Short mmCIF file of N, CA, C and O in Angstrom, two decimals:
data_model
loop_
_atom_site.label_atom_id
_atom_site.label_comp_id
_atom_site.label_asym_id
_atom_site.label_seq_id
_atom_site.Cartn_x
_atom_site.Cartn_y
_atom_site.Cartn_z
N MET A 1 83.00 -13.00 -40.01
CA MET A 1 82.10 -12.14 -39.21
C MET A 1 82.27 -12.43 -37.69
O MET A 1 82.30 -11.54 -36.93
N ILE A 2 82.25 -13.74 -37.36
CA ILE A 2 82.44 -14.09 -35.95
C ILE A 2 83.86 -13.73 -35.49
O ILE A 2 83.96 -13.19 -34.35
N ARG A 3 84.90 -13.78 -36.23
CA ARG A 3 86.19 -13.35 -35.90
C ARG A 3 86.21 -11.84 -35.65
O ARG A 3 86.88 -11.39 -34.68
N LEU A 4 85.52 -11.06 -36.39
CA LEU A 4 85.57 -9.57 -36.23
C LEU A 4 84.84 -9.29 -34.88
O LEU A 4 85.26 -8.47 -34.18
N ALA A 5 83.73 -9.99 -34.65
CA ALA A 5 83.04 -9.78 -33.28
C ALA A 5 83.95 -10.12 -32.10
O ALA A 5 84.01 -9.37 -31.17
N ILE A 6 84.58 -11.27 -32.24
CA ILE A 6 85.54 -11.71 -31.12
C ILE A 6 86.68 -10.59 -30.92
O ILE A 6 86.99 -10.24 -29.89
N LEU A 7 87.27 -10.15 -32.06
CA LEU A 7 88.21 -9.09 -32.06
C LEU A 7 87.77 -7.86 -31.40
O LEU A 7 88.46 -7.26 -30.55
N LEU A 8 86.58 -7.38 -31.74
CA LEU A 8 85.94 -6.19 -31.07
C LEU A 8 85.81 -6.40 -29.53
O LEU A 8 86.08 -5.44 -28.90
N VAL A 9 85.35 -7.56 -29.16
CA VAL A 9 85.14 -7.80 -27.71
C VAL A 9 86.50 -7.79 -27.07
O VAL A 9 86.65 -7.19 -25.98
N LEU A 10 87.55 -8.36 -27.69
CA LEU A 10 88.82 -8.46 -27.09
C LEU A 10 89.47 -7.00 -26.98
O LEU A 10 90.13 -6.66 -25.98
N LEU A 11 89.24 -6.15 -27.97
CA LEU A 11 89.71 -4.85 -27.97
C LEU A 11 89.10 -3.99 -26.97
O LEU A 11 89.63 -3.09 -26.38
N ALA A 12 87.75 -4.25 -26.78
CA ALA A 12 87.06 -3.36 -25.80
C ALA A 12 87.36 -3.81 -24.33
O ALA A 12 87.26 -2.96 -23.45
N SER A 13 87.78 -4.95 -24.09
CA SER A 13 88.05 -5.40 -22.69
C SER A 13 88.92 -4.48 -21.98
O SER A 13 88.72 -4.19 -20.83
N PRO A 14 90.09 -4.10 -22.54
CA PRO A 14 91.09 -3.30 -21.75
C PRO A 14 90.50 -2.02 -21.41
O PRO A 14 90.69 -1.38 -20.34
N ALA A 15 89.56 -1.37 -22.33
CA ALA A 15 88.94 -0.14 -22.06
C ALA A 15 88.02 -0.34 -20.78
O ALA A 15 87.94 0.55 -19.97
N VAL A 16 87.36 -1.28 -20.64
CA VAL A 16 86.41 -1.57 -19.61
C VAL A 16 87.26 -1.78 -18.28
O VAL A 16 86.98 -1.09 -17.29
N ALA A 17 88.23 -2.53 -18.39
CA ALA A 17 89.13 -2.66 -17.23
C ALA A 17 89.82 -1.29 -16.82
O ALA A 17 89.85 -1.02 -15.64
N GLN A 18 90.23 -0.56 -17.79
CA GLN A 18 90.83 0.64 -17.46
C GLN A 18 89.82 1.56 -16.87
O GLN A 18 90.19 2.32 -15.89
N SER A 19 88.65 1.58 -17.38
CA SER A 19 87.56 2.37 -16.86
C SER A 19 87.28 2.01 -15.39
O SER A 19 87.12 2.98 -14.50
N ARG A 20 87.22 0.72 -15.06
CA ARG A 20 87.03 0.29 -13.67
C ARG A 20 88.17 0.70 -12.75
O ARG A 20 87.90 1.20 -11.71
N ASP A 21 89.33 0.48 -13.30
CA ASP A 21 90.50 1.02 -12.58
C ASP A 21 90.46 2.47 -12.24
O ASP A 21 90.91 2.88 -11.22
N TRP A 22 90.20 3.36 -13.22
CA TRP A 22 90.09 4.70 -13.11
C TRP A 22 88.97 5.12 -12.14
O TRP A 22 89.17 5.99 -11.29
N THR A 23 87.90 4.48 -12.20
CA THR A 23 86.86 4.67 -11.22
C THR A 23 87.35 4.37 -9.76
O THR A 23 87.11 5.14 -8.85
N ALA A 24 88.05 3.35 -9.49
CA ALA A 24 88.54 2.88 -8.25
C ALA A 24 89.64 3.98 -7.89
O ALA A 24 89.74 4.41 -6.76
N GLU A 25 90.32 4.30 -8.79
CA GLU A 25 91.46 5.35 -8.49
C GLU A 25 90.88 6.68 -8.08
O GLU A 25 91.30 7.19 -7.05
N LYS A 26 89.83 7.09 -8.84
CA LYS A 26 89.14 8.44 -8.37
C LYS A 26 88.48 8.22 -7.00
O LYS A 26 88.63 9.18 -6.18
N CYS A 27 87.95 7.07 -6.73
CA CYS A 27 87.33 6.82 -5.54
C CYS A 27 88.32 6.88 -4.34
O CYS A 27 88.15 7.46 -3.29
N GLY A 28 89.58 6.27 -4.63
CA GLY A 28 90.62 6.22 -3.65
C GLY A 28 91.07 7.67 -3.32
O GLY A 28 91.26 7.96 -2.15
N ARG A 29 91.28 8.40 -4.36
CA ARG A 29 91.67 9.83 -4.18
C ARG A 29 90.71 10.59 -3.42
O ARG A 29 90.97 11.41 -2.46
N TYR A 30 89.35 10.44 -3.84
CA TYR A 30 88.40 11.23 -3.16
C TYR A 30 88.18 10.78 -1.69
O TYR A 30 88.14 11.56 -0.75
N SER A 31 88.41 9.47 -1.39
CA SER A 31 88.34 8.97 -0.02
C SER A 31 89.25 9.55 0.78
O SER A 31 89.20 9.72 2.08
N GLU A 32 90.51 9.76 0.28
CA GLU A 32 91.60 10.47 1.09
C GLU A 32 91.37 11.83 1.34
O GLU A 32 91.82 12.35 2.36
N MET A 33 90.68 12.54 0.48
CA MET A 33 90.42 13.91 0.63
C MET A 33 89.28 14.22 1.65
O MET A 33 89.38 15.27 2.31
N TRP A 34 88.35 13.36 1.90
CA TRP A 34 87.33 13.55 2.80
C TRP A 34 87.71 13.81 4.17
O TRP A 34 87.33 14.81 4.75
N PRO A 35 88.58 12.98 4.83
CA PRO A 35 88.91 13.30 6.22
C PRO A 35 89.79 14.53 6.24
O PRO A 35 89.76 15.20 7.25
N GLN A 36 90.55 14.92 5.35
CA GLN A 36 91.32 16.08 5.21
C GLN A 36 90.43 17.30 5.30
O GLN A 36 90.67 18.19 6.00
N ALA A 37 89.30 17.26 4.50
CA ALA A 37 88.35 18.29 4.52
C ALA A 37 87.67 18.46 5.80
O ALA A 37 87.53 19.47 6.38
N LEU A 38 87.16 17.36 6.46
CA LEU A 38 86.66 17.43 7.65
C LEU A 38 87.56 17.96 8.82
O LEU A 38 87.25 18.74 9.60
N ALA A 39 88.83 17.58 8.72
CA ALA A 39 89.82 18.16 9.67
C ALA A 39 90.02 19.60 9.47
O ALA A 39 90.17 20.32 10.48
N ARG A 40 90.10 20.02 8.16
CA ARG A 40 90.27 21.45 8.07
C ARG A 40 89.06 22.38 8.26
O ARG A 40 89.23 23.40 8.89
N PHE A 41 87.91 21.86 7.88
CA PHE A 41 86.65 22.69 7.90
C PHE A 41 85.70 22.36 9.13
O PHE A 41 84.84 23.09 9.43
N GLY A 42 86.00 21.10 9.65
CA GLY A 42 85.13 20.65 10.84
C GLY A 42 83.74 20.20 10.36
O GLY A 42 83.43 20.13 9.19
N ARG A 43 83.06 19.69 11.41
CA ARG A 43 81.72 19.04 11.20
C ARG A 43 80.55 19.99 11.55
O ARG A 43 79.43 19.60 11.37
N VAL A 44 80.82 21.09 12.07
CA VAL A 44 79.88 22.06 12.60
C VAL A 44 78.99 22.39 11.25
O VAL A 44 79.37 22.87 10.29
N GLY A 45 77.64 22.15 11.47
CA GLY A 45 76.70 22.53 10.49
C GLY A 45 76.50 21.37 9.49
O GLY A 45 75.55 21.53 8.61
N LEU A 46 77.13 20.29 9.71
CA LEU A 46 76.92 19.10 8.84
C LEU A 46 76.06 18.05 9.50
O LEU A 46 76.38 17.61 10.61
N SER A 47 74.84 17.81 9.00
CA SER A 47 73.93 16.95 9.58
C SER A 47 74.33 15.50 9.65
O SER A 47 75.25 15.06 8.81
N GLU A 48 73.80 14.78 10.63
CA GLU A 48 74.23 13.32 10.66
C GLU A 48 73.79 12.66 9.30
O GLU A 48 74.46 11.77 8.82
N GLU A 49 72.69 13.05 8.72
CA GLU A 49 72.18 12.53 7.38
C GLU A 49 73.28 12.82 6.33
O GLU A 49 73.57 11.88 5.61
N PHE A 50 73.72 14.04 6.19
CA PHE A 50 74.76 14.32 5.23
C PHE A 50 75.92 13.59 5.48
O PHE A 50 76.52 12.89 4.42
N LEU A 51 76.47 13.39 6.67
CA LEU A 51 77.65 12.65 6.87
C LEU A 51 77.54 11.12 6.63
O LEU A 51 78.36 10.56 6.03
N ALA A 52 76.35 10.57 7.11
CA ALA A 52 76.03 9.20 6.83
C ALA A 52 75.94 8.84 5.36
O ALA A 52 76.43 7.83 4.96
N ARG A 53 75.23 9.66 4.67
CA ARG A 53 75.06 9.46 3.08
C ARG A 53 76.46 9.59 2.46
O ARG A 53 76.73 8.81 1.48
N HIS A 54 77.25 10.54 2.94
CA HIS A 54 78.55 10.64 2.29
C HIS A 54 79.36 9.49 2.59
O HIS A 54 80.11 9.06 1.72
N GLU A 55 79.41 8.96 3.78
CA GLU A 55 80.15 7.74 4.10
C GLU A 55 79.69 6.62 3.32
O GLU A 55 80.47 5.74 2.87
N ALA A 56 78.24 6.50 3.12
CA ALA A 56 77.74 5.37 2.34
C ALA A 56 78.17 5.50 0.89
O ALA A 56 78.52 4.52 0.20
N PHE A 57 78.34 6.78 0.37
CA PHE A 57 78.96 6.95 -0.98
C PHE A 57 80.34 6.35 -1.09
O PHE A 57 80.65 5.52 -2.03
N ILE A 58 81.19 6.62 -0.20
CA ILE A 58 82.57 6.20 -0.13
C ILE A 58 82.54 4.55 0.01
O ILE A 58 83.30 4.00 -0.75
N ALA A 59 81.80 4.05 0.90
CA ALA A 59 81.68 2.67 1.16
C ALA A 59 81.23 1.90 -0.12
O ALA A 59 81.55 0.76 -0.30
N SER A 60 80.33 2.55 -0.97
CA SER A 60 79.85 1.91 -2.13
C SER A 60 80.87 1.90 -3.26
O SER A 60 80.52 1.44 -4.43
N GLY A 61 82.03 2.34 -2.97
CA GLY A 61 83.11 2.54 -4.13
C GLY A 61 82.81 3.69 -4.87
O GLY A 61 83.12 3.86 -6.18
N CYS A 62 82.17 4.65 -4.32
CA CYS A 62 81.80 5.94 -4.99
C CYS A 62 80.83 5.71 -6.10
O CYS A 62 80.93 6.36 -7.15
N ARG A 63 79.77 4.95 -5.80
CA ARG A 63 78.80 4.62 -6.84
C ARG A 63 77.39 5.27 -6.51
O ARG A 63 76.69 5.62 -7.46
N THR A 64 77.01 5.30 -5.24
CA THR A 64 75.80 5.86 -4.84
C THR A 64 75.81 7.31 -4.70
O THR A 64 76.62 7.76 -3.93
N ARG A 65 75.13 8.01 -5.50
CA ARG A 65 75.14 9.49 -5.46
C ARG A 65 73.79 9.94 -4.95
O ARG A 65 72.83 10.30 -5.79
N ASP A 66 73.70 10.10 -3.72
CA ASP A 66 72.42 10.70 -3.17
C ASP A 66 72.72 11.54 -1.79
O ASP A 66 72.02 11.49 -0.88
N VAL A 67 73.69 12.45 -1.84
CA VAL A 67 73.96 13.26 -0.68
C VAL A 67 73.49 14.62 -0.99
O VAL A 67 73.96 15.32 -2.01
N CYS A 68 72.50 15.14 -0.31
CA CYS A 68 71.90 16.40 -0.61
C CYS A 68 72.40 17.44 0.48
O CYS A 68 71.90 17.38 1.60
N PRO A 69 73.21 18.34 0.07
CA PRO A 69 73.59 19.40 0.93
C PRO A 69 72.49 20.41 1.18
O PRO A 69 71.91 20.95 0.24
N ARG A 70 72.09 20.70 2.43
CA ARG A 70 71.05 21.64 2.72
C ARG A 70 71.48 22.82 3.44
O ARG A 70 71.16 23.89 3.10
N SER A 71 72.34 22.74 4.46
CA SER A 71 72.76 23.80 5.26
C SER A 71 73.88 24.63 4.53
O SER A 71 74.47 24.06 3.63
N PRO A 72 74.14 25.84 4.86
CA PRO A 72 75.20 26.50 4.34
C PRO A 72 76.54 25.79 4.31
O PRO A 72 77.39 25.85 3.55
N GLN A 73 76.77 25.19 5.46
CA GLN A 73 78.08 24.50 5.75
C GLN A 73 78.17 23.23 4.84
O GLN A 73 79.10 22.94 4.38
N GLU A 74 76.98 22.57 4.71
CA GLU A 74 76.95 21.43 3.73
C GLU A 74 77.17 21.76 2.42
O GLU A 74 77.94 21.13 1.54
N ILE A 75 76.55 22.88 1.91
CA ILE A 75 76.82 23.48 0.56
C ILE A 75 78.24 23.81 0.42
O ILE A 75 78.89 23.49 -0.62
N ALA A 76 78.80 24.35 1.46
CA ALA A 76 80.30 24.87 1.31
C ALA A 76 81.11 23.47 1.21
O ALA A 76 82.10 23.48 0.41
N MET A 77 80.81 22.54 2.00
CA MET A 77 81.65 21.31 2.00
C MET A 77 81.47 20.70 0.61
O MET A 77 82.50 20.06 0.13
N ALA A 78 80.24 20.64 0.10
CA ALA A 78 80.04 20.10 -1.27
C ALA A 78 80.92 20.74 -2.21
O ALA A 78 81.48 20.13 -3.19
N ASP A 79 80.95 22.09 -2.08
CA ASP A 79 81.75 22.87 -3.11
C ASP A 79 83.22 22.53 -3.01
O ASP A 79 83.93 22.35 -3.96
N VAL A 80 83.62 22.43 -1.72
CA VAL A 80 85.14 22.09 -1.44
C VAL A 80 85.51 20.76 -1.98
O VAL A 80 86.51 20.60 -2.83
N MET A 81 84.56 19.77 -1.79
CA MET A 81 84.87 18.38 -2.37
C MET A 81 84.73 18.26 -3.86
O MET A 81 85.37 17.56 -4.36
N THR A 82 83.75 19.08 -4.34
CA THR A 82 83.81 19.07 -5.89
C THR A 82 85.00 19.69 -6.43
O THR A 82 85.53 19.04 -7.43
N ILE A 83 85.51 20.75 -6.02
CA ILE A 83 86.75 21.29 -6.45
C ILE A 83 87.91 20.32 -6.26
O ILE A 83 88.75 20.16 -7.09
N ALA A 84 87.95 19.83 -5.06
CA ALA A 84 89.06 18.83 -4.78
C ALA A 84 88.98 17.67 -5.77
O ALA A 84 90.09 17.19 -6.18
N ALA A 85 87.87 17.24 -5.96
CA ALA A 85 87.67 16.02 -6.88
C ALA A 85 88.14 16.31 -8.31
O ALA A 85 88.97 15.64 -8.94
N MET A 86 87.78 17.57 -8.68
CA MET A 86 88.22 18.01 -10.02
C MET A 86 89.71 18.26 -10.03
O MET A 86 90.30 17.87 -11.09
N ASN A 87 90.26 18.73 -9.02
CA ASN A 87 91.71 18.92 -8.93
C ASN A 87 92.50 17.50 -9.01
O ASN A 87 93.62 17.46 -9.37
N ALA A 88 91.79 16.50 -8.49
CA ALA A 88 92.35 15.12 -8.44
C ALA A 88 92.07 14.41 -9.81
O ALA A 88 92.43 13.23 -9.89
N GLY A 89 91.52 15.04 -10.71
CA GLY A 89 91.34 14.45 -12.01
C GLY A 89 89.90 13.82 -12.34
O GLY A 89 89.62 13.31 -13.34
N ALA A 90 89.04 13.95 -11.34
CA ALA A 90 87.63 13.50 -11.51
C ALA A 90 86.80 14.71 -12.06
O ALA A 90 87.07 15.83 -11.79
N ALA A 91 85.73 14.24 -12.83
CA ALA A 91 84.73 15.27 -13.33
C ALA A 91 83.91 15.77 -12.23
O ALA A 91 83.74 15.02 -11.21
N SER A 92 83.30 16.88 -12.34
CA SER A 92 82.40 17.40 -11.31
C SER A 92 81.14 16.46 -11.18
O SER A 92 80.62 16.49 -10.08
N SER A 93 80.92 15.71 -12.13
CA SER A 93 79.78 14.66 -12.00
C SER A 93 80.11 13.56 -11.25
O SER A 93 79.17 12.77 -11.03
N PHE A 94 81.33 13.40 -10.85
CA PHE A 94 81.78 12.13 -10.03
C PHE A 94 81.23 12.25 -8.56
O PHE A 94 81.01 11.36 -7.95
N VAL A 95 81.17 13.50 -8.06
CA VAL A 95 80.81 13.71 -6.70
C VAL A 95 79.39 13.27 -6.40
O VAL A 95 78.54 13.26 -7.29
N PRO A 96 79.12 12.95 -5.09
CA PRO A 96 77.73 12.39 -4.85
C PRO A 96 76.60 13.43 -4.52
O PRO A 96 75.50 13.04 -4.22
N PHE A 97 76.87 14.62 -4.75
CA PHE A 97 76.02 15.74 -4.34
C PHE A 97 74.83 16.00 -5.31
O PHE A 97 75.04 16.40 -6.43
N ILE A 98 73.63 15.68 -4.89
CA ILE A 98 72.37 15.77 -5.68
C ILE A 98 71.18 15.93 -4.76
O ILE A 98 71.16 15.22 -3.69
N CYS A 99 70.29 16.80 -5.00
CA CYS A 99 69.02 16.90 -4.29
C CYS A 99 67.97 16.62 -5.22
O CYS A 99 67.74 17.29 -6.28
N ARG A 100 67.15 15.60 -4.92
CA ARG A 100 66.06 15.13 -5.75
C ARG A 100 64.73 15.75 -5.36
O ARG A 100 63.70 15.53 -6.14
N ASP A 101 64.65 16.44 -4.34
CA ASP A 101 63.39 17.00 -3.89
C ASP A 101 63.41 18.43 -3.92
O ASP A 101 64.36 19.07 -4.01
#
Protein backbone atom coordinates (compact mmCIF):
# COMPACT_ATOMS: atom_id res chain seq x y z
CA MET A 1 0.00 0.00 0.00
CA ILE A 2 2.83 2.40 0.85
CA ARG A 3 4.55 1.56 -2.45
CA LEU A 4 1.38 2.38 -4.33
CA ALA A 5 1.12 5.74 -2.56
CA ILE A 6 4.75 6.57 -3.36
CA LEU A 7 4.23 5.54 -6.98
CA LEU A 8 1.19 7.79 -7.27
CA VAL A 9 3.11 10.74 -5.82
CA LEU A 10 5.99 10.18 -8.23
CA LEU A 11 3.68 9.92 -11.20
CA ALA A 12 1.84 13.08 -10.22
CA SER A 13 5.01 15.15 -9.84
CA PRO A 14 5.70 15.64 -13.57
CA ALA A 15 2.14 16.85 -14.07
CA VAL A 16 2.58 19.46 -11.36
CA ALA A 17 5.90 20.55 -12.85
CA GLN A 18 4.40 20.63 -16.33
CA SER A 19 1.46 22.67 -15.02
CA ARG A 20 3.82 25.19 -13.38
CA ASP A 21 5.89 25.39 -16.55
CA TRP A 22 2.78 25.93 -18.66
CA THR A 23 1.59 28.69 -16.32
CA ALA A 24 4.97 30.39 -16.65
CA GLU A 25 4.88 29.92 -20.43
CA LYS A 26 1.41 31.44 -20.68
CA CYS A 27 2.49 34.35 -18.49
CA GLY A 28 5.57 34.90 -20.64
CA ARG A 29 3.50 34.94 -23.80
CA TYR A 30 0.93 37.25 -22.24
CA SER A 31 3.64 39.57 -20.90
CA GLU A 32 5.06 39.94 -24.41
CA MET A 33 1.63 40.79 -25.86
CA TRP A 34 0.84 43.57 -23.38
CA PRO A 35 3.39 46.15 -24.62
CA GLN A 36 2.45 45.30 -28.19
CA ALA A 37 -1.22 46.01 -27.43
CA LEU A 38 -0.32 49.28 -25.71
CA ALA A 39 1.81 50.32 -28.69
CA ARG A 40 -0.94 49.48 -31.14
CA PHE A 41 -3.99 50.82 -29.26
CA GLY A 42 -2.42 53.43 -26.97
CA ARG A 43 -3.10 54.41 -23.38
CA VAL A 44 -5.83 56.97 -23.99
CA GLY A 45 -8.81 56.07 -21.82
CA LEU A 46 -6.84 53.60 -19.67
CA SER A 47 -6.80 54.72 -16.04
CA GLU A 48 -3.72 54.63 -13.86
CA GLU A 49 -5.50 52.07 -11.66
CA PHE A 50 -6.17 49.81 -14.64
CA LEU A 51 -2.56 50.06 -15.82
CA ALA A 52 -1.11 49.57 -12.32
CA ARG A 53 -3.28 46.54 -11.55
CA HIS A 54 -2.43 45.02 -14.90
CA GLU A 55 1.29 45.52 -14.29
CA ALA A 56 0.82 43.92 -10.83
CA PHE A 57 -0.81 40.92 -12.55
CA ILE A 58 2.23 40.43 -14.78
CA ALA A 59 4.66 41.04 -11.90
CA SER A 60 2.88 38.36 -9.85
CA GLY A 61 3.60 35.74 -12.50
CA CYS A 62 0.06 36.19 -13.80
CA ARG A 63 -1.52 35.00 -10.57
CA THR A 64 -3.38 38.03 -9.17
CA ARG A 65 -6.58 38.56 -11.07
CA ASP A 66 -8.15 41.84 -10.03
CA VAL A 67 -8.12 44.21 -13.00
CA CYS A 68 -11.54 45.77 -13.48
CA PRO A 69 -12.02 47.43 -16.87
CA ARG A 70 -14.47 50.32 -16.53
CA SER A 71 -14.09 52.76 -19.42
CA PRO A 72 -14.94 51.78 -23.00
CA GLN A 73 -11.22 51.81 -23.83
CA GLU A 74 -10.40 49.56 -20.86
CA ILE A 75 -13.15 47.13 -21.87
CA ALA A 76 -11.83 47.13 -25.44
CA MET A 77 -8.26 46.49 -24.20
CA ALA A 78 -9.52 43.67 -21.97
CA ASP A 79 -11.26 42.15 -25.00
CA VAL A 80 -8.09 42.48 -27.11
CA MET A 81 -5.94 40.86 -24.41
CA THR A 82 -8.45 38.06 -23.84
CA ILE A 83 -8.47 37.18 -27.53
CA ALA A 84 -4.67 37.46 -27.73
CA ALA A 85 -4.29 35.19 -24.70
CA MET A 86 -6.63 32.63 -26.22
CA ASN A 87 -4.73 32.79 -29.53
CA ALA A 88 -1.54 32.12 -27.55
CA GLY A 89 -3.06 28.96 -26.05
CA ALA A 90 -4.37 30.27 -22.73
CA ALA A 91 -7.98 29.90 -21.65
CA SER A 92 -10.11 33.02 -21.35
CA SER A 93 -10.10 32.44 -17.59
CA PHE A 94 -6.33 33.10 -17.57
CA VAL A 95 -6.65 36.87 -18.03
CA PRO A 96 -6.85 39.18 -14.98
CA PHE A 97 -10.07 40.96 -15.87
CA ILE A 98 -12.77 40.77 -13.22
CA CYS A 99 -15.01 43.33 -11.50
CA ARG A 100 -16.07 42.38 -8.02
CA ASP A 101 -18.25 45.39 -7.27
